[in-house]
CSV table of C-alpha atoms in Angstrom, one decimal:
chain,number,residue,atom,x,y,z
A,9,UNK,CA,0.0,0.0,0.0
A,10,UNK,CA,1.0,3.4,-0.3
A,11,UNK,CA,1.1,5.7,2.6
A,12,UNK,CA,-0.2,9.0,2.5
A,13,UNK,CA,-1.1,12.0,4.5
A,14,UNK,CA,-3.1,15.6,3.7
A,15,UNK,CA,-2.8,18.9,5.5
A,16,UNK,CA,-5.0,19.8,7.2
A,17,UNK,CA,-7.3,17.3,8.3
A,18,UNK,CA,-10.2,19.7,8.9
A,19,UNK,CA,-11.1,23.6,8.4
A,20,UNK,CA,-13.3,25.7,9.0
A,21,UNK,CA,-13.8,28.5,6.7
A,22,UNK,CA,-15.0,32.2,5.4
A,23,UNK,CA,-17.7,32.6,2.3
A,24,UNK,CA,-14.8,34.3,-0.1
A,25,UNK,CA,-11.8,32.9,1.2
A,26,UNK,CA,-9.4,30.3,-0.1
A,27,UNK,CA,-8.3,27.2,1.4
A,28,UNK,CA,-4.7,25.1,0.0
A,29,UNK,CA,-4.6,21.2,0.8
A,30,UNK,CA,-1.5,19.4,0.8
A,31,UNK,CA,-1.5,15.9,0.0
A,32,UNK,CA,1.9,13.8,0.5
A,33,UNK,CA,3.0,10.4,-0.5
A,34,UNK,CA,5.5,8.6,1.2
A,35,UNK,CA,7.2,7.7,-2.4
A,36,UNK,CA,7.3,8.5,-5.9
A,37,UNK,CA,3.7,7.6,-7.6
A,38,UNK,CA,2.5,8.2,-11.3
A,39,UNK,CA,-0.4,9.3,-11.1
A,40,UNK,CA,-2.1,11.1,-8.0
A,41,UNK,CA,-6.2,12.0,-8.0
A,42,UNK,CA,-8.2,14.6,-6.1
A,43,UNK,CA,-12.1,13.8,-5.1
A,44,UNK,CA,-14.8,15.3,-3.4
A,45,UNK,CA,-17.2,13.5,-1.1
A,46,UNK,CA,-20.5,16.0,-0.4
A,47,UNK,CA,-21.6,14.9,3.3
A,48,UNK,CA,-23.5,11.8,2.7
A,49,UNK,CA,-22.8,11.2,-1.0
A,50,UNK,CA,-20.2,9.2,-2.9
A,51,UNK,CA,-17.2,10.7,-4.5
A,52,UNK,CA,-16.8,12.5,-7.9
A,53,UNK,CA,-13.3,12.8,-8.8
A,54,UNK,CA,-12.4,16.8,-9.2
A,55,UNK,CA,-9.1,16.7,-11.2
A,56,UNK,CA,-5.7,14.3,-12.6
A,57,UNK,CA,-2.9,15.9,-11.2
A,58,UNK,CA,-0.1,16.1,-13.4
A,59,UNK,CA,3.4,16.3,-12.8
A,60,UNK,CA,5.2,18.9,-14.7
A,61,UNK,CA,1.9,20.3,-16.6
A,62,UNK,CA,-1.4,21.5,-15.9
A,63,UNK,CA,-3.9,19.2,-13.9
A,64,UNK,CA,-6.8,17.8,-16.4
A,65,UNK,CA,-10.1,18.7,-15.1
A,66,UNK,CA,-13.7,16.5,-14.7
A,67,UNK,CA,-16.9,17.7,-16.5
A,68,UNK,CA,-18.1,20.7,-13.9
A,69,UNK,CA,-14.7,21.4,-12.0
A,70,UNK,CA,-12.6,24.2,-13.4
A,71,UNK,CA,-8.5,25.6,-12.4
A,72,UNK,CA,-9.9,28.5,-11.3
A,73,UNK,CA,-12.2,27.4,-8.6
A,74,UNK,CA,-9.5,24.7,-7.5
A,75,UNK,CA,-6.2,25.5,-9.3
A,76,UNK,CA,-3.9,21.9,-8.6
A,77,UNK,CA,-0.3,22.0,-8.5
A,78,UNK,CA,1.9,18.7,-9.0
A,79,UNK,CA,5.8,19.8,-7.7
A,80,UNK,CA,7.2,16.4,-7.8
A,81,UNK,CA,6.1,12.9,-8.0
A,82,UNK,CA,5.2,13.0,-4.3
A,83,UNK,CA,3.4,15.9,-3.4
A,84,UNK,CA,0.5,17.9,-4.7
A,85,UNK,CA,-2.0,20.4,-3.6
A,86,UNK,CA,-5.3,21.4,-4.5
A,87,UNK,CA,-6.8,24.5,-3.6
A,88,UNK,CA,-10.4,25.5,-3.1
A,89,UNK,CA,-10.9,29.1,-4.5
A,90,UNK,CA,-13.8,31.9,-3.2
A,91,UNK,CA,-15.5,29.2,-1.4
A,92,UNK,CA,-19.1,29.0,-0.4
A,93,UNK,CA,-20.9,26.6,1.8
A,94,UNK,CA,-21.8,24.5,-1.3
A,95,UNK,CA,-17.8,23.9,-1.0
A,96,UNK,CA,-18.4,22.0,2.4
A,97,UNK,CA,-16.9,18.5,1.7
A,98,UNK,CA,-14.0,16.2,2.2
A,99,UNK,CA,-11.6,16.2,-0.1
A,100,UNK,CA,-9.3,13.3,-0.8
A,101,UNK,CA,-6.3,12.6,-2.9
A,102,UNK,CA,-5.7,9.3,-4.4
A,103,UNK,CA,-2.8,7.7,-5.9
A,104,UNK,CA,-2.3,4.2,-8.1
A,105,UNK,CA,1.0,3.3,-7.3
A,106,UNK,CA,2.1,0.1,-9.5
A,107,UNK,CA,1.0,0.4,-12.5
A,108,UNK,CA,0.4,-2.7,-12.6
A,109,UNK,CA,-1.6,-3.8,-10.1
A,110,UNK,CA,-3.8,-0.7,-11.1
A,111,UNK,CA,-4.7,-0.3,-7.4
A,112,UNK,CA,-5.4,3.1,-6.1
A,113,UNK,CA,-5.1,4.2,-2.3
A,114,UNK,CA,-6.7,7.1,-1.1
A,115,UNK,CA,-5.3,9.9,1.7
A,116,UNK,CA,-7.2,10.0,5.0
A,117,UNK,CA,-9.2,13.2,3.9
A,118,UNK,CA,-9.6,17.1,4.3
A,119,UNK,CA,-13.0,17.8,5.8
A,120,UNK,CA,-14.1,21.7,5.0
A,121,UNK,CA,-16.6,23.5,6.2
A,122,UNK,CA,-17.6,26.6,5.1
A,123,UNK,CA,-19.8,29.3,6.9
B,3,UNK,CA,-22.5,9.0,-19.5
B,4,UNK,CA,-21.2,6.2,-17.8
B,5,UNK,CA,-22.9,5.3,-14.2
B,6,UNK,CA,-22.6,2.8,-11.8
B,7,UNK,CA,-25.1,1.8,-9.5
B,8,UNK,CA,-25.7,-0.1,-6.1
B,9,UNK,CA,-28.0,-2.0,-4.5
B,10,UNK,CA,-29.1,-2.0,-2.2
B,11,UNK,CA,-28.1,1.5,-0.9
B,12,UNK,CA,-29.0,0.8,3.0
B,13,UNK,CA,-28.5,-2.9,4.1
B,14,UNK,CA,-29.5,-4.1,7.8
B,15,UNK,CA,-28.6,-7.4,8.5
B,16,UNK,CA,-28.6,-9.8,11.5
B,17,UNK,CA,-25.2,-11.2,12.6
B,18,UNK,CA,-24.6,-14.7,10.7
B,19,UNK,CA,-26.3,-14.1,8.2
B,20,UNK,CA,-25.8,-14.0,4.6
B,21,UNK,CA,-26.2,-11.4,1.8
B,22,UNK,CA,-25.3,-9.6,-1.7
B,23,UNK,CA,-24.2,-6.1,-2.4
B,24,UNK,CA,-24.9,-5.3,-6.6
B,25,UNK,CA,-23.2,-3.0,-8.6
B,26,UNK,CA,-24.1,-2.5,-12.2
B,27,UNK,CA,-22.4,-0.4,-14.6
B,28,UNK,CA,-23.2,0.9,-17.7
B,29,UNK,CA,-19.6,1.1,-19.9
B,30,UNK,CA,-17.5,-1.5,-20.7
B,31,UNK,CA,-14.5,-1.6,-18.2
B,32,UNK,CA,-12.6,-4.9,-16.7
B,33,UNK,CA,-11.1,-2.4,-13.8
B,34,UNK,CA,-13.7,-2.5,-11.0
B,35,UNK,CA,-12.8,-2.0,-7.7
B,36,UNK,CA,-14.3,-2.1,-3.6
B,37,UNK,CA,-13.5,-0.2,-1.0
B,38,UNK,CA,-14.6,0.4,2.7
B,39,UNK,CA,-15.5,3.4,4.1
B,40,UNK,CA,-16.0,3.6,8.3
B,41,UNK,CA,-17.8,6.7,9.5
B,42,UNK,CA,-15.7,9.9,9.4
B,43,UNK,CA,-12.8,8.0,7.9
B,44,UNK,CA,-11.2,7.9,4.4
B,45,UNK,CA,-11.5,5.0,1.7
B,46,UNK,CA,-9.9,1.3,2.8
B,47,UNK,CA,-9.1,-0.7,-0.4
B,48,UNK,CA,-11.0,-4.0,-0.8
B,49,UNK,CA,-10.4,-5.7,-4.0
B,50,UNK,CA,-9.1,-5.0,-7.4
B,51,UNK,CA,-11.4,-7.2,-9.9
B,52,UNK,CA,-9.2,-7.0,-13.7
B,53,UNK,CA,-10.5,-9.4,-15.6
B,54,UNK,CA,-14.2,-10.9,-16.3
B,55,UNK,CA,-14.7,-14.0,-14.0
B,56,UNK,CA,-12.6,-12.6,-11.7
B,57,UNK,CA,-13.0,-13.4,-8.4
B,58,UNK,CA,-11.7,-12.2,-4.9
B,59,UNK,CA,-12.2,-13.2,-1.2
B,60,UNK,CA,-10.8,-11.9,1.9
B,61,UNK,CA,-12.4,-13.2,5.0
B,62,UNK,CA,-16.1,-12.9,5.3
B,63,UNK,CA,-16.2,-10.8,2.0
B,64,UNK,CA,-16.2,-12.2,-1.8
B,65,UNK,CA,-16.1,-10.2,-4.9
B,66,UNK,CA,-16.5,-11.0,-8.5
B,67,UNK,CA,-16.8,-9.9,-11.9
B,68,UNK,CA,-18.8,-10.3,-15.0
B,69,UNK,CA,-17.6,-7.8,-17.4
B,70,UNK,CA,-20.5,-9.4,-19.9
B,71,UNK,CA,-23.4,-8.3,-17.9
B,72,UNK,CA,-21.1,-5.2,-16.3
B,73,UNK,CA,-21.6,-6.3,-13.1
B,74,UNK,CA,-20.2,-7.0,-9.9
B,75,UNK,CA,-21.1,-8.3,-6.6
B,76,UNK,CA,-20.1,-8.1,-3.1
B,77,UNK,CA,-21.3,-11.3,-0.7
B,78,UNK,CA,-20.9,-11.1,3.2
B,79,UNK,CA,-21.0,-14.5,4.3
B,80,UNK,CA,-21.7,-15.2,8.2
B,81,UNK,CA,-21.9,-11.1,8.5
B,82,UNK,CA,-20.7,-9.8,12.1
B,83,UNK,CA,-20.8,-6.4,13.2
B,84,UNK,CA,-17.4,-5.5,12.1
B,85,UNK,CA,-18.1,-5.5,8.9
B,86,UNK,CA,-20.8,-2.1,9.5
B,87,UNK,CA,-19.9,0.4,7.2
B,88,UNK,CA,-20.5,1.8,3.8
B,89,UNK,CA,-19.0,-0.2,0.4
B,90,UNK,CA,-18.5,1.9,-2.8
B,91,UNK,CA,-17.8,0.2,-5.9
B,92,UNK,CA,-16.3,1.8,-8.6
B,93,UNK,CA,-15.2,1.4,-12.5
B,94,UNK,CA,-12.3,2.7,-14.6
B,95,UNK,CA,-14.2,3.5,-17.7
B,96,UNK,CA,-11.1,3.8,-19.7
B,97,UNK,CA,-9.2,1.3,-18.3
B,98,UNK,CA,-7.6,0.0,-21.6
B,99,UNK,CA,-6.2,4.0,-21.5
B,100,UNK,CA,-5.0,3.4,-18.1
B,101,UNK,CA,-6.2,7.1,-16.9
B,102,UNK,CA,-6.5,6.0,-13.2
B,103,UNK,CA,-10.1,7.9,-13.2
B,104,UNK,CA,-12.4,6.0,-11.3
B,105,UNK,CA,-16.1,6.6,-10.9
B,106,UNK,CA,-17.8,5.5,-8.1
B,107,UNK,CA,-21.4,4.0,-7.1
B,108,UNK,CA,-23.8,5.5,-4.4
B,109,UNK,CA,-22.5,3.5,-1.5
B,110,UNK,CA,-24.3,0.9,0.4
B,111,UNK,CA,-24.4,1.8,4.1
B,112,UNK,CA,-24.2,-1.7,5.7
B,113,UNK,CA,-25.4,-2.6,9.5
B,114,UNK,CA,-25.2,-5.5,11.1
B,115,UNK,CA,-27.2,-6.1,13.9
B,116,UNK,CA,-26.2,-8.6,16.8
């Protein structure tokens, strides 16, 4: 398995602010995912983070509401832009690390709330 | 649009008892996976089904895989409270592309009951 932690592990947040989450992998992975989970639904994957180029975006996620950097092949970040309370989720990063076993492992979770 | 789908979404079951988790999906893909979710914590791999007939079992749980009828099921056999929590399936639609992008089902919140 792959271990892997994100900063921080819950907010709480303004209407109109910005919020960065760090998500770190304890070693070098291709490909690394962000997700949403709205409180009591399943997850919808936000964003492919790329290494060394821009992230590629799902159907209704854009880079300027959550602009995603990819450093290295063990860290990225997502951030959540001019948030509103329809923002409130956890957010998760993902990784596959053998390609192949195909096998993705997912970060404990950033749970925001916005007021 | 590609979907996948559970059923049931709420399952409450008595302790020793047997039962099915469903999840249908509506592309063709031979990437499905499980995973566990406990209450307030993140996603716990389960299985990685890669191949039609594919079949997995750890413990109390068995997965499988028909990639014909795009479906795949979950069976809890001799279900004991630990095994309370919700179970997402979820399907690589592109999985000969290798993109990684998995899209998930609704969840099925399981509770067993001693």
């Amino acid at each position: 398995s792959a271990v892997i932690s994100q900063k921080p592990s819950r907010d709480i947040c303004q209407r109109g602010t910005s919020l960065t989450i760090q998500c770190q992998v304890d070693s070098q992975v291709t490909m690394m995912f962000w997700y949403r989970q709205q409180p009591g639904q399943s997850l919808t994957l936000i964003a492919t983070a790329n290494q060394g180029s821009e992230a590629t975006y799902e159907s209704g996620f854009v880079i300027d509401k959550f602009p995603i950097s990819r450093p290295n092949l063990t860290f990225s970040t997502l951030t959540v832009s001019n948030m509103s309370p329809e923002d409130s989720s956890i957010y998760l990063c993902s990784v596959e690390r053998d390609y192949g076993a195909h096998e993705q492992f997912f970060g404990p979770g950033t749970r925001l709330t916005v007021l | 649009e590609l979907k996948v789908e559970q059923n049931p979404l709420f399952l409450s079951m008595q302790e020793g008892k047997n039962y099915t988790i469903y999840c249908n999906y509506s592309t063709t893909s031979d990437r499905l996976y499980w995973y566990r979710q406990d209450p307030g914590k993140s996603l716990e791999s389960l299985f990685v089904l890669l191949s039609n007939g594919a079949v997995k079992q750890e413990g109390r749980l068995m997965a499988s895989l028909d990639t014909k009828a795009r479906l795949s099921t979950l069976h809890i056999t001799a279900a004991v409270h630990d095994l309370s929590a919700t179970y997402f399936c979820a399907v690589d639609p592109l999985s000969s592309s290798n993109t990684g992008k998995l899209i998930f089902g609704q969840g099925t919140t399981l509770q067993v009951k001693p």
